[in-house]
Every structure is written in C-alpha cells, then in structure tokens.
C-alpha cells in the first residue's frame, strides 16, 4: 500500500532541489501559471506552511471571499518580502507538513505540488520527469470537477498519454506525455512541440487560434 504522505514529502524534496539549483535571474522568469514568475509561484506553494488560520480568514475577507484573488495578492506580497533562499528553506522545512486542500486529501496535496512544480520546470525548459507512480495517484484522484474548476474545454477531445496507459475524455486524440496532459487538464498553455493532434494548437502558448 502506498504511503501517500511519504510520496508527498518526496515530491516536495525534489522540487526544493530543483529550485535550489536555479540561477538568480530564473526567479524572475514566467511560469505556466498566468501572471506569476517563479518567485510568486513558490510563495504560493509554501503559503499553507506560513499562514495562520486567522490571517487566512482576514485575507479572504479583504478579497471579498474570492480565493483566487486572495491567493494572487498574497503571492505577490510574499514574493517581495521573502528571498528565494527563504522560500526554498520554507519548502525544505515542511516536507512532512500535513496541509491538504479542502476536500482533496493528501492526493490533492500531491496534485497541487506536482502541477505547480511542472509550472516551473516546463516553463523553464528543465527536463524533470515526475515519477510515474505519482502521476498515477494524481490521475486516479482526478474527477470531472477538476477540469471544470480550471475552465478547460475538452469537448470532442480525448487526452492520450504517450508514456503510460491513460486516457481522459472522448473524441479526437490529443497526445503528449502524462505530465504534459496533466497541465492541459489544469488549464495551462504549454510551450510548442509538447502536444500532438488536431487540437494541439488550442493548448499551446503563442499560437494564434
């Protein structure tokens, strides 16, 4: 039986290693998360480890109860106040932190870390492959509401992974590695040459649709 918390800790540790190896200028490069550089994204990833419940509630009230607005404001504020070294150290010190997204369990925590890690590595062209067993856990926990949350229109599109046995949806095949297709499901636009199929341009950054 998989020890999900050990899997989460391993993903965080590997992400911390990747971040520790970045050059200073890399922290100001754009990620796949629209509007966030690496520093804002890592500030967001580490937010649950640093934010008390009263401060979170107060921030949500100021954001009118809209989580995405609150998360963006807080990430930008923290990205100014915390150095890259502090953000990496925060991640390293919280490999076993018990945070879980509401209703998502530890599988949701793993998904959160995997997706945001890919937001960095894919955007920066870092050839890091998420272990297959972790991707399977994320996919097994995936429900239609996840794609709906990110606003992804997969009408008449079937995602087909090229590196493991996994499909999602029905329609014309859109192929790519499992981790690239996870990003598609998460509403990201990928760099060129990551996807193949009739609809590849719809999910590729910089392509006129």
PDB file of C-alpha atoms in Angstrom:
ATOM      1  CA  UNK A   1       0.000   0.000   0.000  1.00  0.00           C
ATOM      2  CA  UNK A   2       1.359   3.422  -0.961  1.00  0.00           C
ATOM      3  CA  UNK A   3       2.250   5.741   1.892  1.00  0.00           C
ATOM      4  CA  UNK A   4       0.795   8.889   0.359  1.00  0.00           C
ATOM      5  CA  UNK A   5       2.440  11.235   2.836  1.00  0.00           C
ATOM      6  CA  UNK A   6       5.867   9.839   2.000  1.00  0.00           C
ATOM      7  CA  UNK A   7       5.099  10.382  -1.681  1.00  0.00           C
ATOM      8  CA  UNK A   8       4.095  13.996  -1.000  1.00  0.00           C
ATOM      9  CA  UNK A   9       7.276  14.556   1.009  1.00  0.00           C
ATOM     10  CA  UNK A  10       9.411  13.107  -1.784  1.00  0.00           C
ATOM     11  CA  UNK A  11       7.797  15.389  -4.378  1.00  0.00           C
ATOM     12  CA  UNK A  12       8.413  18.448  -2.204  1.00  0.00           C
ATOM     13  CA  UNK A  13      12.021  17.440  -1.576  1.00  0.00           C
ATOM     14  CA  UNK A  14      12.707  17.037  -5.290  1.00  0.00           C
ATOM     15  CA  UNK A  15      11.051  20.359  -6.077  1.00  0.00           C
ATOM     16  CA  UNK A  16      13.193  22.031  -3.415  1.00  0.00           C
ATOM     17  CA  UNK A  17      16.304  20.579  -5.071  1.00  0.00           C
ATOM     18  CA  UNK A  18      15.216  21.950  -8.454  1.00  0.00           C
ATOM     19  CA  UNK A  19      14.555  25.397  -7.006  1.00  0.00           C
ATOM     20  CA  UNK A  20      17.847  25.451  -5.122  1.00  0.00           C
ATOM     21  CA  UNK A  21      19.645  24.910  -8.417  1.00  0.00           C
ATOM     22  CA  UNK A  22      18.067  27.871 -10.205  1.00  0.00           C
ATOM     23  CA  UNK A  23      20.083  30.918 -11.152  1.00  0.00           C
ATOM     24  CA  UNK A  24      19.063  34.239  -9.528  1.00  0.00           C
ATOM     25  CA  UNK A  25      17.562  35.507 -12.782  1.00  0.00           C
ATOM     26  CA  UNK A  26      15.398  32.381 -13.087  1.00  0.00           C
ATOM     27  CA  UNK A  27      13.284  33.540 -10.156  1.00  0.00           C
ATOM     28  CA  UNK A  28      12.004  36.394 -12.299  1.00  0.00           C
ATOM     29  CA  UNK A  29      11.109  34.216 -15.274  1.00  0.00           C
ATOM     30  CA  UNK A  30       7.478  33.485 -16.133  1.00  0.00           C
ATOM     31  CA  UNK A  31       5.879  30.177 -15.167  1.00  0.00           C
ATOM     32  CA  UNK A  32       2.916  28.438 -16.800  1.00  0.00           C
ATOM     33  CA  UNK A  33       0.738  29.960 -14.066  1.00  0.00           C
ATOM     34  CA  UNK A  34      -0.538  33.071 -15.813  1.00  0.00           C
ATOM     35  CA  UNK A  35       0.913  36.249 -14.311  1.00  0.00           C
ATOM     36  CA  UNK A  36       3.255  34.555 -11.855  1.00  0.00           C
ATOM     37  CA  UNK A  37       7.008  34.420 -12.011  1.00  0.00           C
ATOM     38  CA  UNK A  38       8.856  31.622 -10.235  1.00  0.00           C
ATOM     39  CA  UNK A  39       9.031  33.658  -7.038  1.00  0.00           C
ATOM     40  CA  UNK A  40       5.255  34.240  -6.884  1.00  0.00           C
ATOM     41  CA  UNK A  41       4.527  30.613  -7.631  1.00  0.00           C
ATOM     42  CA  UNK A  42       6.856  29.285  -4.922  1.00  0.00           C
ATOM     43  CA  UNK A  43       5.434  31.826  -2.486  1.00  0.00           C
ATOM     44  CA  UNK A  44       2.015  30.356  -3.264  1.00  0.00           C
ATOM     45  CA  UNK A  45       3.183  26.752  -2.864  1.00  0.00           C
ATOM     46  CA  UNK A  46       4.638  27.496   0.564  1.00  0.00           C
ATOM     47  CA  UNK A  47       1.743  29.671   1.715  1.00  0.00           C
ATOM     48  CA  UNK A  48      -0.051  26.927   3.699  1.00  0.00           C
ATOM     49  CA  UNK A  49       3.084  26.375   5.794  1.00  0.00           C
ATOM     50  CA  UNK A  50       3.388  30.044   6.725  1.00  0.00           C
ATOM     51  CA  UNK A  51      -0.179  31.305   7.016  1.00  0.00           C
ATOM     52  CA  UNK A  52      -2.195  31.017  10.235  1.00  0.00           C
ATOM     53  CA  UNK A  53      -5.936  30.439  10.007  1.00  0.00           C
ATOM     54  CA  UNK A  54      -6.854  33.901  11.384  1.00  0.00           C
ATOM     55  CA  UNK A  55      -4.589  35.618   8.834  1.00  0.00           C
ATOM     56  CA  UNK A  56      -6.021  33.474   6.042  1.00  0.00           C
ATOM     57  CA  UNK A  57      -9.599  34.341   7.030  1.00  0.00           C
ATOM     58  CA  UNK A  58      -8.745  38.045   7.227  1.00  0.00           C
ATOM     59  CA  UNK A  59      -7.143  37.897   3.790  1.00  0.00           C
ATOM     60  CA  UNK A  60     -10.165  36.161   2.325  1.00  0.00           C
ATOM     61  CA  UNK A  61     -12.469  38.813   3.774  1.00  0.00           C
ATOM     62  CA  UNK A  62     -10.368  41.565   2.201  1.00  0.00           C
ATOM     63  CA  UNK A  63     -10.537  39.673  -1.122  1.00  0.00           C
ATOM     64  CA  UNK A  64     -14.312  39.538  -0.978  1.00  0.00           C
ATOM     65  CA  UNK A  65     -14.304  35.780  -0.346  1.00  0.00           C
ATOM     66  CA  UNK A  66     -12.660  35.059  -3.695  1.00  0.00           C
ATOM     67  CA  UNK A  67      -9.812  32.615  -3.148  1.00  0.00           C
ATOM     68  CA  UNK A  68      -8.050  33.219  -6.461  1.00  0.00           C
ATOM     69  CA  UNK A  69      -7.941  36.959  -5.784  1.00  0.00           C
ATOM     70  CA  UNK A  70      -6.616  36.370  -2.278  1.00  0.00           C
ATOM     71  CA  UNK A  71      -4.016  33.842  -3.451  1.00  0.00           C
ATOM     72  CA  UNK A  72      -2.729  36.215  -6.124  1.00  0.00           C
ATOM     73  CA  UNK A  73      -2.464  39.160  -3.744  1.00  0.00           C
ATOM     74  CA  UNK A  74      -0.712  37.124  -1.083  1.00  0.00           C
ATOM     75  CA  UNK A  75       1.715  35.504  -3.527  1.00  0.00           C
ATOM     76  CA  UNK A  76       2.747  38.900  -4.873  1.00  0.00           C
ATOM     77  CA  UNK A  77       3.184  40.321  -1.389  1.00  0.00           C
ATOM     78  CA  UNK A  78       5.197  37.352  -0.151  1.00  0.00           C
ATOM     79  CA  UNK A  79       7.348  37.322  -3.291  1.00  0.00           C
ATOM     80  CA  UNK A  80       8.530  40.807  -2.367  1.00  0.00           C
ATOM     81  CA  UNK A  81       9.087  40.084   1.313  1.00  0.00           C
ATOM     82  CA  UNK A  82      10.799  36.674   1.046  1.00  0.00           C
ATOM     83  CA  UNK A  83      14.045  35.857  -0.732  1.00  0.00           C
ATOM     84  CA  UNK A  84      14.427  32.805  -2.984  1.00  0.00           C
ATOM     85  CA  UNK A  85      16.636  31.199  -0.314  1.00  0.00           C
ATOM     86  CA  UNK A  86      13.945  31.721   2.310  1.00  0.00           C
ATOM     87  CA  UNK A  87      11.280  30.238   0.065  1.00  0.00           C
ATOM     88  CA  UNK A  88      13.384  27.156  -0.678  1.00  0.00           C
ATOM     89  CA  UNK A  89      14.194  26.711   3.003  1.00  0.00           C
ATOM     90  CA  UNK A  90      10.500  27.005   3.884  1.00  0.00           C
ATOM     91  CA  UNK A  91       9.739  24.193   1.466  1.00  0.00           C
ATOM     92  CA  UNK A  92      12.553  22.030   2.833  1.00  0.00           C
ATOM     93  CA  UNK A  93      11.395  22.566   6.406  1.00  0.00           C
ATOM     94  CA  UNK A  94       7.852  21.449   5.560  1.00  0.00           C
ATOM     95  CA  UNK A  95       8.306  18.251   3.567  1.00  0.00           C
ATOM     96  CA  UNK A  96       6.016  16.453   6.010  1.00  0.00           C
ATOM     97  CA  UNK A  97       3.578  19.300   6.641  1.00  0.00           C
ATOM     98  CA  UNK A  98       0.027  17.880   6.957  1.00  0.00           C
ATOM     99  CA  UNK A  99      -1.645  20.531   4.791  1.00  0.00           C
ATOM    100  CA  UNK A 100      -4.372  19.257   2.474  1.00  0.00           C
ATOM    101  CA  UNK A 101      -6.555  21.308   0.119  1.00  0.00           C
ATOM    102  CA  UNK A 102     -10.197  21.399   1.244  1.00  0.00           C
ATOM    103  CA  UNK A 103     -11.878  18.176   0.149  1.00  0.00           C
ATOM    104  CA  UNK A 104      -8.770  16.976  -1.661  1.00  0.00           C
ATOM    105  CA  UNK A 105      -6.997  14.817   0.894  1.00  0.00           C
ATOM    106  CA  UNK A 106      -3.293  14.053   0.579  1.00  0.00           C
ATOM    107  CA  UNK A 107      -3.856  13.119  -3.061  1.00  0.00           C
ATOM    108  CA  UNK A 108      -4.923  16.726  -3.550  1.00  0.00           C
ATOM    109  CA  UNK A 109      -1.777  17.936  -1.815  1.00  0.00           C
ATOM    110  CA  UNK A 110       0.321  15.790  -4.144  1.00  0.00           C
ATOM    111  CA  UNK A 111      -1.552  17.096  -7.172  1.00  0.00           C
ATOM    112  CA  UNK A 112      -1.015  20.679  -6.016  1.00  0.00           C
ATOM    113  CA  UNK A 113       2.736  20.156  -5.643  1.00  0.00           C
ATOM    114  CA  UNK A 114       3.132  18.195  -8.880  1.00  0.00           C
ATOM    115  CA  UNK A 115       1.223  20.698 -11.009  1.00  0.00           C
ATOM    116  CA  UNK A 116       2.976  23.747  -9.607  1.00  0.00           C
ATOM    117  CA  UNK A 117       6.333  22.028  -9.894  1.00  0.00           C
ATOM    118  CA  UNK A 118       5.606  21.451 -13.578  1.00  0.00           C
ATOM    119  CA  UNK A 119       4.563  25.091 -13.898  1.00  0.00           C
ATOM    120  CA  UNK A 120       8.200  25.890 -13.154  1.00  0.00           C
ATOM    121  CA  UNK A 121      10.132  23.100 -14.844  1.00  0.00           C
ATOM    122  CA  UNK A 122       8.198  23.045 -18.116  1.00  0.00           C
ATOM    123  CA  UNK A 123       8.228  26.832 -18.421  1.00  0.00           C
ATOM    124  CA  UNK A 124      11.973  26.990 -17.772  1.00  0.00           C
ATOM    125  CA  UNK A 125      12.765  24.021 -20.013  1.00  0.00           C
ATOM    126  CA  UNK A 126      14.064  21.872 -17.152  1.00  0.00           C
ATOM    127  CA  UNK A 127      13.929  18.199 -18.089  1.00  0.00           C
ATOM    128  CA  UNK A 128      12.418  16.832 -14.909  1.00  0.00           C
ATOM    129  CA  UNK A 129      10.119  13.815 -15.173  1.00  0.00           C
ATOM    130  CA  UNK A 130       7.594  13.306 -12.407  1.00  0.00           C
ATOM    131  CA  UNK A 131       7.763   9.635 -11.339  1.00  0.00           C
ATOM    132  CA  UNK A 132       5.056   7.548 -12.968  1.00  0.00           C
ATOM    133  CA  UNK A 133       3.647   6.280  -9.677  1.00  0.00           C
ATOM    134  CA  UNK A 134       2.987   9.842  -8.546  1.00  0.00           C
ATOM    135  CA  UNK A 135       1.212  10.718 -11.767  1.00  0.00           C
ATOM    136  CA  UNK A 136      -0.965   7.626 -11.419  1.00  0.00           C
ATOM    137  CA  UNK A 137      -2.016   8.741  -7.924  1.00  0.00           C
ATOM    138  CA  UNK A 138      -2.916  12.178  -9.253  1.00  0.00           C
ATOM    139  CA  UNK A 139      -4.859  10.765 -12.199  1.00  0.00           C
ATOM    140  CA  UNK A 140      -6.678   8.194 -10.070  1.00  0.00           C
ATOM    141  CA  UNK A 141      -7.923  11.018  -7.848  1.00  0.00           C
ATOM    142  CA  UNK A 142      -8.965  13.184 -10.821  1.00  0.00           C
ATOM    143  CA  UNK A 143     -12.656  13.902 -11.243  1.00  0.00           C
ATOM    144  CA  UNK A 144     -14.570  15.857 -13.932  1.00  0.00           C
ATOM    145  CA  UNK A 145     -14.979  18.742 -11.490  1.00  0.00           C
ATOM    146  CA  UNK A 146     -11.243  19.352 -11.628  1.00  0.00           C
ATOM    147  CA  UNK A 147     -11.297  20.186 -15.340  1.00  0.00           C
ATOM    148  CA  UNK A 148     -14.436  22.237 -14.746  1.00  0.00           C
ATOM    149  CA  UNK A 149     -12.668  24.191 -11.996  1.00  0.00           C
ATOM    150  CA  UNK A 150      -9.888  25.189 -14.380  1.00  0.00           C
ATOM    151  CA  UNK A 151     -12.355  26.001 -17.161  1.00  0.00           C
ATOM    152  CA  UNK A 152     -10.851  23.575 -19.663  1.00  0.00           C
ATOM    153  CA  UNK A 153     -12.985  22.849 -22.725  1.00  0.00           C
ATOM    154  CA  UNK A 154     -12.266  19.269 -23.768  1.00  0.00           C
ATOM    155  CA  UNK A 155     -15.361  18.813 -25.909  1.00  0.00           C
ATOM    156  CA  UNK A 156     -14.654  16.155 -28.559  1.00  0.00           C
ATOM    157  CA  UNK A 157     -11.068  15.769 -27.329  1.00  0.00           C
ATOM    158  CA  UNK A 158      -9.536  12.656 -25.815  1.00  0.00           C
ATOM    159  CA  UNK A 159      -6.271  13.063 -23.955  1.00  0.00           C
ATOM    160  CA  UNK A 160      -3.942  10.130 -24.628  1.00  0.00           C
ATOM    161  CA  UNK A 161      -0.666   9.750 -22.745  1.00  0.00           C
ATOM    162  CA  UNK A 162       2.301   8.501 -24.729  1.00  0.00           C
ATOM    163  CA  UNK A 163       4.313   7.252 -21.750  1.00  0.00           C
ATOM    164  CA  UNK A 164       1.734   5.388 -19.689  1.00  0.00           C
ATOM    165  CA  UNK A 165      -1.653   3.784 -20.223  1.00  0.00           C
ATOM    166  CA  UNK A 166      -4.047   6.640 -19.544  1.00  0.00           C
ATOM    167  CA  UNK A 167      -6.787   8.440 -21.432  1.00  0.00           C
ATOM    168  CA  UNK A 168      -9.309  11.098 -20.472  1.00  0.00           C
ATOM    169  CA  UNK A 169     -12.448  12.116 -22.326  1.00  0.00           C
ATOM    170  CA  UNK A 170     -13.755  11.066 -25.724  1.00  0.00           C
ATOM    171  CA  UNK A 171     -13.106  12.410 -29.185  1.00  0.00           C
ATOM    172  CA  UNK A 172     -10.120  13.173 -31.388  1.00  0.00           C
ATOM    173  CA  UNK A 173      -6.831  12.194 -29.712  1.00  0.00           C
ATOM    174  CA  UNK A 174      -4.593  14.862 -28.221  1.00  0.00           C
ATOM    175  CA  UNK A 175      -1.328  13.148 -27.324  1.00  0.00           C
ATOM    176  CA  UNK A 176       1.587  14.043 -25.097  1.00  0.00           C
ATOM    177  CA  UNK A 177       3.403  12.834 -22.028  1.00  0.00           C
ATOM    178  CA  UNK A 178       1.243  12.203 -18.996  1.00  0.00           C
ATOM    179  CA  UNK A 179       2.640  15.204 -17.158  1.00  0.00           C
ATOM    180  CA  UNK A 180       2.008  17.486 -20.127  1.00  0.00           C
ATOM    181  CA  UNK A 181      -1.580  16.289 -20.348  1.00  0.00           C
ATOM    182  CA  UNK A 182      -1.983  16.903 -16.620  1.00  0.00           C
ATOM    183  CA  UNK A 183      -1.064  20.508 -17.340  1.00  0.00           C
ATOM    184  CA  UNK A 184      -3.682  20.631 -20.111  1.00  0.00           C
ATOM    185  CA  UNK A 185      -6.283  19.419 -17.623  1.00  0.00           C
ATOM    186  CA  UNK A 186      -5.101  22.145 -15.257  1.00  0.00           C
ATOM    187  CA  UNK A 187      -5.794  24.909 -17.756  1.00  0.00           C
ATOM    188  CA  UNK A 188      -2.212  25.591 -18.794  1.00  0.00           C
ATOM    189  CA  UNK A 189      -0.943  26.524 -22.236  1.00  0.00           C
ATOM    190  CA  UNK A 190       2.211  24.552 -22.982  1.00  0.00           C
ATOM    191  CA  UNK A 191       5.321  25.571 -24.920  1.00  0.00           C
ATOM    192  CA  UNK A 192       5.449  24.475 -28.570  1.00  0.00           C
ATOM    193  CA  UNK A 193       6.197  20.857 -29.506  1.00  0.00           C
ATOM    194  CA  UNK A 194       4.797  19.301 -26.350  1.00  0.00           C
ATOM    195  CA  UNK A 195       1.483  18.116 -27.808  1.00  0.00           C
ATOM    196  CA  UNK A 196       0.334  16.375 -30.977  1.00  0.00           C
ATOM    197  CA  UNK A 197      -3.062  16.101 -32.629  1.00  0.00           C
ATOM    198  CA  UNK A 198      -5.689  18.178 -34.355  1.00  0.00           C
ATOM    199  CA  UNK A 199      -6.281  20.365 -31.301  1.00  0.00           C
ATOM    200  CA  UNK A 200      -2.678  20.785 -30.160  1.00  0.00           C
ATOM    201  CA  UNK A 201      -2.611  24.482 -31.094  1.00  0.00           C
ATOM    202  CA  UNK A 202      -5.537  25.197 -28.765  1.00  0.00           C
ATOM    203  CA  UNK A 203      -3.403  24.231 -25.800  1.00  0.00           C
ATOM    204  CA  UNK A 204      -0.082  25.665 -26.971  1.00  0.00           C
ATOM    205  CA  UNK A 205       1.203  29.084 -25.916  1.00  0.00           C
ATOM    206  CA  UNK A 206       1.890  31.681 -28.586  1.00  0.00           C
ATOM    207  CA  UNK A 207      -0.218  30.011 -31.281  1.00  0.00           C
ATOM    208  CA  UNK A 208      -2.889  32.101 -32.985  1.00  0.00           C
ATOM    209  CA  UNK A 209      -6.171  30.270 -32.649  1.00  0.00           C
TER     210      UNK A 209
END
